[in-house]
Structures are given as structure tokens and as C-alpha cells.
PDB file of C-alpha atoms and ligand atoms in Angstrom:
ATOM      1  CA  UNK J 552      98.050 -58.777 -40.567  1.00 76.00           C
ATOM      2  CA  UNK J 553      98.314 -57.744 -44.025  1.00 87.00           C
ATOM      3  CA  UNK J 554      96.661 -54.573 -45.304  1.00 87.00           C
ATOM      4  CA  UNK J 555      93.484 -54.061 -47.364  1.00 85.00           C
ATOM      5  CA  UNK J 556      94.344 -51.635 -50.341  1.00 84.00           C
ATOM      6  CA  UNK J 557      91.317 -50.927 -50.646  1.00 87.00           C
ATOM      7  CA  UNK J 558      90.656 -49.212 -47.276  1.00 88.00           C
ATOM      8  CA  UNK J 559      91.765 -44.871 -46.375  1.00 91.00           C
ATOM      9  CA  UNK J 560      94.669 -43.914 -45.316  1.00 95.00           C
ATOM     10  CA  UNK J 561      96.008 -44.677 -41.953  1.00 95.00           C
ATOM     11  CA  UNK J 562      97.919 -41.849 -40.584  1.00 97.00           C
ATOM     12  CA  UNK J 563      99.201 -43.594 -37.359  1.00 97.00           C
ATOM     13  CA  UNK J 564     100.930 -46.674 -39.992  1.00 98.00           C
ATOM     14  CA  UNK J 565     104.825 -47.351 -38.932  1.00 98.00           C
ATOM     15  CA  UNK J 566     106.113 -45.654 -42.277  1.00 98.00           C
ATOM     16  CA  UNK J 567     103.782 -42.476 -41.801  1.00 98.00           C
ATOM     17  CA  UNK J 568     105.322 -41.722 -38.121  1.00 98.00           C
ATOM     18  CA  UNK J 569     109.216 -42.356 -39.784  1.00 98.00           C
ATOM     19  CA  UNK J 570     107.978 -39.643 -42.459  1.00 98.00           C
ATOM     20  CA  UNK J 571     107.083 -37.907 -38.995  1.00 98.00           C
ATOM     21  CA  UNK J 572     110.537 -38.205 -37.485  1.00 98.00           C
ATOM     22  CA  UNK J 573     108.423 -39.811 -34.606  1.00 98.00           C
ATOM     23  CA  UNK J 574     110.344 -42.793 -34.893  1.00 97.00           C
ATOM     24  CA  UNK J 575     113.833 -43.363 -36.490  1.00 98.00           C
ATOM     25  CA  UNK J 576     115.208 -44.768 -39.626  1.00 98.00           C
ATOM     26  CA  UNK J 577     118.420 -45.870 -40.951  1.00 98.00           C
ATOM     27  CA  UNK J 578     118.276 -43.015 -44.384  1.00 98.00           C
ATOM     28  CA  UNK J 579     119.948 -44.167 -47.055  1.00 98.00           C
ATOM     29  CA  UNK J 580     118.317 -41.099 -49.632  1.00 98.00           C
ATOM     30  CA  UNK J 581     115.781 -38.291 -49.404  1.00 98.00           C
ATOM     31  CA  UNK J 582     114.730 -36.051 -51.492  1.00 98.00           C
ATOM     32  CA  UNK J 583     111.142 -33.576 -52.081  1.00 97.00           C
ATOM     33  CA  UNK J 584     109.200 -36.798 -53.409  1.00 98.00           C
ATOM     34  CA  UNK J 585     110.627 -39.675 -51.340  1.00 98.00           C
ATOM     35  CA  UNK J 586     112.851 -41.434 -48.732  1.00 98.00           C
ATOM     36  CA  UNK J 587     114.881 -44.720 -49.011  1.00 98.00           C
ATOM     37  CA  UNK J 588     115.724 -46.267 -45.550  1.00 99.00           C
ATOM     38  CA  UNK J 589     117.102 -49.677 -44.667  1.00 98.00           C
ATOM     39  CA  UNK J 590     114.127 -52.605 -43.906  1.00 98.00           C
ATOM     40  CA  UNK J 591     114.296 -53.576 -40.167  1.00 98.00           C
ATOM     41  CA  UNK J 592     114.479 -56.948 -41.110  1.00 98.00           C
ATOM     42  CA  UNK J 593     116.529 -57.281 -44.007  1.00 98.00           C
ATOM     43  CA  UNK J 594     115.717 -60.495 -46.467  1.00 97.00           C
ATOM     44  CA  UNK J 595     118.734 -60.159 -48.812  1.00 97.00           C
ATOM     45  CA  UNK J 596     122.586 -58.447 -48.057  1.00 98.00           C
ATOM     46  CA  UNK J 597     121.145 -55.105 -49.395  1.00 98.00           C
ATOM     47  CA  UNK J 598     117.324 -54.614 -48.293  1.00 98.00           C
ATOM     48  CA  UNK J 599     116.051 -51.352 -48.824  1.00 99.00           C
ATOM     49  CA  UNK J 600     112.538 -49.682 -48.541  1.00 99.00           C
ATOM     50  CA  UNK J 601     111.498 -46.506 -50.770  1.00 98.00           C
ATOM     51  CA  UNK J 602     108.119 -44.604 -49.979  1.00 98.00           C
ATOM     52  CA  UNK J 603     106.757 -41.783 -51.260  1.00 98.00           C
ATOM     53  CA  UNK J 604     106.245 -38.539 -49.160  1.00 98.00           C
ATOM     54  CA  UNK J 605     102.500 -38.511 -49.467  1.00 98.00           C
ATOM     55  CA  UNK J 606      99.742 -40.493 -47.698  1.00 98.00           C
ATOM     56  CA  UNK J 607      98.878 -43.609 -50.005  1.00 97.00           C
ATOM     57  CA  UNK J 608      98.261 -46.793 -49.131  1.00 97.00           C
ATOM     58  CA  UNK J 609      98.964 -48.529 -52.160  1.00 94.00           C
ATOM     59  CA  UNK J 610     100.401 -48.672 -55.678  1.00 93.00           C
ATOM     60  CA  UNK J 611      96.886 -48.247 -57.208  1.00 91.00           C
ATOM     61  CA  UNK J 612      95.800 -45.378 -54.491  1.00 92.00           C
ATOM     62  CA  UNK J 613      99.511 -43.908 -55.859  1.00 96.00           C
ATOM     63  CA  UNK J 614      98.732 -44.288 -59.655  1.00 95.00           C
ATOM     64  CA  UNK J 615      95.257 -42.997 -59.040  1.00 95.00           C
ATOM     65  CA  UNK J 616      95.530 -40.272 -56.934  1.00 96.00           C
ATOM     66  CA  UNK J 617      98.979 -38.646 -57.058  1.00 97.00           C
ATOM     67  CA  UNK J 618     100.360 -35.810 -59.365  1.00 98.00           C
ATOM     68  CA  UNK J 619     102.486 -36.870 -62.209  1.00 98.00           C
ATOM     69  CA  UNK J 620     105.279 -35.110 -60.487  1.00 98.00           C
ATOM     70  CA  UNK J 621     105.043 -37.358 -57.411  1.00 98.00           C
ATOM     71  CA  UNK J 622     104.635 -40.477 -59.445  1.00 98.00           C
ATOM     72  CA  UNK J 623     108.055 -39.382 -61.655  1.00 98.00           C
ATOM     73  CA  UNK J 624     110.050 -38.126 -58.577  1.00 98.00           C
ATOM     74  CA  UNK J 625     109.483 -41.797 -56.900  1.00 98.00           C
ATOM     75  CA  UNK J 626     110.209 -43.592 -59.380  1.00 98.00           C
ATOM     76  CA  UNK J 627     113.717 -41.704 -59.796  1.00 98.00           C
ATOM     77  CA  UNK J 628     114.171 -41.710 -56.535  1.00 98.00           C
ATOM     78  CA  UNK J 629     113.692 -45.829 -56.772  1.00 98.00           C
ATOM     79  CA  UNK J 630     116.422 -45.546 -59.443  1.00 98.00           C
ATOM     80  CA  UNK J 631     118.481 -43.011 -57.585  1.00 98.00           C
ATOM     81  CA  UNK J 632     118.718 -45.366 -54.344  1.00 98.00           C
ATOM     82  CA  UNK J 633     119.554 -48.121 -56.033  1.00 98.00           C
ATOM     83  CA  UNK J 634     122.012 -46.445 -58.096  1.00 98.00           C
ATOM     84  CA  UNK J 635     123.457 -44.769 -54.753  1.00 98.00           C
ATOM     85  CA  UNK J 636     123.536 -48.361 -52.978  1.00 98.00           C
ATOM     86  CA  UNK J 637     126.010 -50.090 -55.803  1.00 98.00           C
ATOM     87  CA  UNK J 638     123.553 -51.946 -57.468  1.00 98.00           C
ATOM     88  CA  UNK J 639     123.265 -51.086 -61.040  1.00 98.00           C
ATOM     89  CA  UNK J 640     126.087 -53.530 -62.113  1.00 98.00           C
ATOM     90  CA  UNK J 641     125.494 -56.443 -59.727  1.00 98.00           C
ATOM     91  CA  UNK J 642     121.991 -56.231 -60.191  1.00 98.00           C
ATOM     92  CA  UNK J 643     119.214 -55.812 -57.721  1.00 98.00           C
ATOM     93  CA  UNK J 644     115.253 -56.706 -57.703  1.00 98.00           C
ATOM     94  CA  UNK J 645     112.559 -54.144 -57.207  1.00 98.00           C
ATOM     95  CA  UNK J 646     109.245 -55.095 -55.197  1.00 97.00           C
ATOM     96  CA  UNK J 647     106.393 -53.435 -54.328  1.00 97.00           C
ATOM     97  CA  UNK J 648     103.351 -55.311 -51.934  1.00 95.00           C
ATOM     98  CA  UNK J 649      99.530 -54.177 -52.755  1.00 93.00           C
ATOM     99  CA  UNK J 650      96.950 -56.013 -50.413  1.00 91.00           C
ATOM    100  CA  UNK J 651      95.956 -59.512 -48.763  1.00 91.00           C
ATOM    101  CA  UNK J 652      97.611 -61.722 -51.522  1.00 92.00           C
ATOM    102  CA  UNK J 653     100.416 -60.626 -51.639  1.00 92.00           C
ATOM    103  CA  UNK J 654     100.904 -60.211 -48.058  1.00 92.00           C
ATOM    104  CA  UNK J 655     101.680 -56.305 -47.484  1.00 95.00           C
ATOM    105  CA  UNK J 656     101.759 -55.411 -44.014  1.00 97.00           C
ATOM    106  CA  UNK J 657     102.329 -51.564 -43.943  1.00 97.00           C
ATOM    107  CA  UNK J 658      99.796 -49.348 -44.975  1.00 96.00           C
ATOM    108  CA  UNK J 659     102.016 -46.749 -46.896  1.00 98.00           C
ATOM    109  CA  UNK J 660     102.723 -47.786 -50.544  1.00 98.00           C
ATOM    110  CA  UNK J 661     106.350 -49.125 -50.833  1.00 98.00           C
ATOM    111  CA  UNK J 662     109.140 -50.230 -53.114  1.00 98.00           C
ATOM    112  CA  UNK J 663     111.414 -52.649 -51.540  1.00 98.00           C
ATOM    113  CA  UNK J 664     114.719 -53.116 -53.234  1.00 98.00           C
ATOM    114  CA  UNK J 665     116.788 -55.921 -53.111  1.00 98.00           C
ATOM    115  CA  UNK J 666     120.433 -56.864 -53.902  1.00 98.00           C
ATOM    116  CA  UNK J 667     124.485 -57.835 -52.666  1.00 98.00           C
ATOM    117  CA  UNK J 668     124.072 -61.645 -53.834  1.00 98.00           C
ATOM    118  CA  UNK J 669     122.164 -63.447 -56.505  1.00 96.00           C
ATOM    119  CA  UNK J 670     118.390 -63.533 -55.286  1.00 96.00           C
ATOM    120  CA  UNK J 671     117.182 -66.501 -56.870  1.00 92.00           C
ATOM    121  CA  UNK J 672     113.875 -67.102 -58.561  1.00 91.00           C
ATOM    122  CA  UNK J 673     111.828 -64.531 -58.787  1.00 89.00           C
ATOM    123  CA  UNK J 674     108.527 -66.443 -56.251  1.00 86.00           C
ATOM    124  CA  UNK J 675     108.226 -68.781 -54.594  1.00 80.00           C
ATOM    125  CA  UNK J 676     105.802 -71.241 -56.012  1.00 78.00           C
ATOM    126  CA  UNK J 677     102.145 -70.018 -55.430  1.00 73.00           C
ATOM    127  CA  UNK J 678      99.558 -72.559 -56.006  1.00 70.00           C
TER     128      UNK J 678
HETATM  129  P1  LIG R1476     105.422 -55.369 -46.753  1.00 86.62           P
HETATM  130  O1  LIG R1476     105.147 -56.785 -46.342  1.00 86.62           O
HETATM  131  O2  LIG R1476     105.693 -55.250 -48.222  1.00 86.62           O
HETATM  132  O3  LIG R1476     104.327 -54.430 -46.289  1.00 86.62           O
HETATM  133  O4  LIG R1476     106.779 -54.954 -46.068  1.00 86.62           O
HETATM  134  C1  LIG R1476     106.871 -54.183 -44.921  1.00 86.62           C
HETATM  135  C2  LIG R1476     108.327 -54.126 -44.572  1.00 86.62           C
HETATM  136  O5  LIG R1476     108.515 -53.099 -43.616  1.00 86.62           O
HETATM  137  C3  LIG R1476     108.886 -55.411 -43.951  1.00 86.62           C
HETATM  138  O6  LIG R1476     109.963 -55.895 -44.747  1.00 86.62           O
HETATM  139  C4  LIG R1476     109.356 -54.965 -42.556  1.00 86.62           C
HETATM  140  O7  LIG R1476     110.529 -55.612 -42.124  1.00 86.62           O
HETATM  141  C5  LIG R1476     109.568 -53.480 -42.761  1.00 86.62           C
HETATM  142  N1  LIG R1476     109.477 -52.640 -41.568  1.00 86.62           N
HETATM  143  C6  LIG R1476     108.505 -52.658 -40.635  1.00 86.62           C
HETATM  144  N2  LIG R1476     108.744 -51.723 -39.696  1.00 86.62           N
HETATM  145  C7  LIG R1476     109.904 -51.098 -40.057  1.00 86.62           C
HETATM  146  C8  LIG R1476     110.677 -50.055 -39.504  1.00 86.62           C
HETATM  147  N3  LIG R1476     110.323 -49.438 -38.357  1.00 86.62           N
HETATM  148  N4  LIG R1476     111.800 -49.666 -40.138  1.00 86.62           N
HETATM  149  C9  LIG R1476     112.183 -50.289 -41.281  1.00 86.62           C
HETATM  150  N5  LIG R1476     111.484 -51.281 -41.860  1.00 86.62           N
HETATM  151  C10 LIG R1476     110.369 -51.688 -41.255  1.00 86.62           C
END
């Protein structure tokens, strides 16, 4: 069911219990602000989430609500990951899901990156 961005913050979501340690993850980077782990069920080669270490649900909860500090150490961590995964020079495609159209499904704002082949157009064709 995808999420409504609108709503509080879940603390029971999937991606709040891996911040936890209640369940496990496959790390790829951590740091104070954030941690990059691989997606369960990858859609490209290299499929990689990034969340931030606080409770938001969303980008705009994020952007609204967080300290400038937490909003510039995910975004290098974003960079870092990516940078740490081989993708600068191939290439790689950032993504990040916000509410019922575009079909997010975890309640904890994430970035998901994607690389390791040429991913095509950018959407599919929404009508
Ligand atoms: P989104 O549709 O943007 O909310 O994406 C949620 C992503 O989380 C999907 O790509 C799922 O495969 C991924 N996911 C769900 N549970 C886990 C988990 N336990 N570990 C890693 N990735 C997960």
C-alpha cells in the first residue's frame, strides 16, 4: 500500500526497525546523518537505498523539519555511497518516492540509487 506523506511518523515502518538493528541490512555506508544499505529487491545491477537517521516520512517532512546539518550530511552521504559503490564514471540515477502517486511504500524518507548498466528512460510513460 503506498504511504500518505502527509500522515506522522510511523515508528514501527521496516526502515525505522533496520535503524533499530531490530532487523538486518546488507550496509554498504554509515555515517552520524545516514545509512546506505542494499534494496531487498534490487531493480537494476546496483540498487541501493539511503535514509536519513531521523524519523521523517518524506522528502517534504525532511526539507521542512530537519536541521540544515541533517539535510547536508544526507545529501553527502547520497554522494558518498554512490561514490563508494563505483558509480561516478558509469553513471547511476538517484530516486526518491513521496506519497500515493508515485507509489512509495515505506514510511521513512528515502533515496534509492541506481546503477551497473544503462537504465533506460528516465519513466515509464504516465498518462
Ligand atoms: P519505495 O517504493 O520508494 O517506498 O521503495 C521501498 C523500497 O524498500 C523497495 O524497493 C523495497 O524493495 C525496499 N525494501 C523493503 N523492505 C526492505 C528491507 N527489509 N531491506 C531492504 N530493502 C527493503
Amino acid at each position: 500500500m503506498s504511504v500518505d506523506a502527509t500522515q506522522p511518523y510511523d515508528v514501527s515502518n521496516i526502515f525505522a526497525r533496520i535503524l533499530r538493528g531490530e532487523i538486518p541490512c546488507k550496509k554498504v555506508y554509515e555515517d552520524k546523518h545516514a545509512l546506505a544499505f542494499h534494496d531487498i529487491n534490487p531493480q537494476a545491477p546496483v540498487h541501493v537505498l539511503v535514509i536519513p537517521k531521523g524519523a521523517y516520512v518524506s522528502m517534504a517532512d525532511f526539507t521542512a523539519l530537519a536541521s540544515s546539518d541533517e539535510i547536508a550530511g544526507f545529501f553527502l552521504a547520497v554522494g558518498k555511497t554512490a561514490a563508494q559503490l563505483q558509480l561516478v564514471a558509469p553513471g547511476y540515477r538517484i530516486l526518491a518516492n513521496s506519497g500515493f502517486d508515485s507509489h512509495q511504500e515505506v514510511s521513512h524518507l528515502h533515496v534509492h540509487i541506481f546503477g551497473g548498466t544503462a537504465l533506460g528512460p528516465m519513466l515509464a510513460l504516465a498518462t
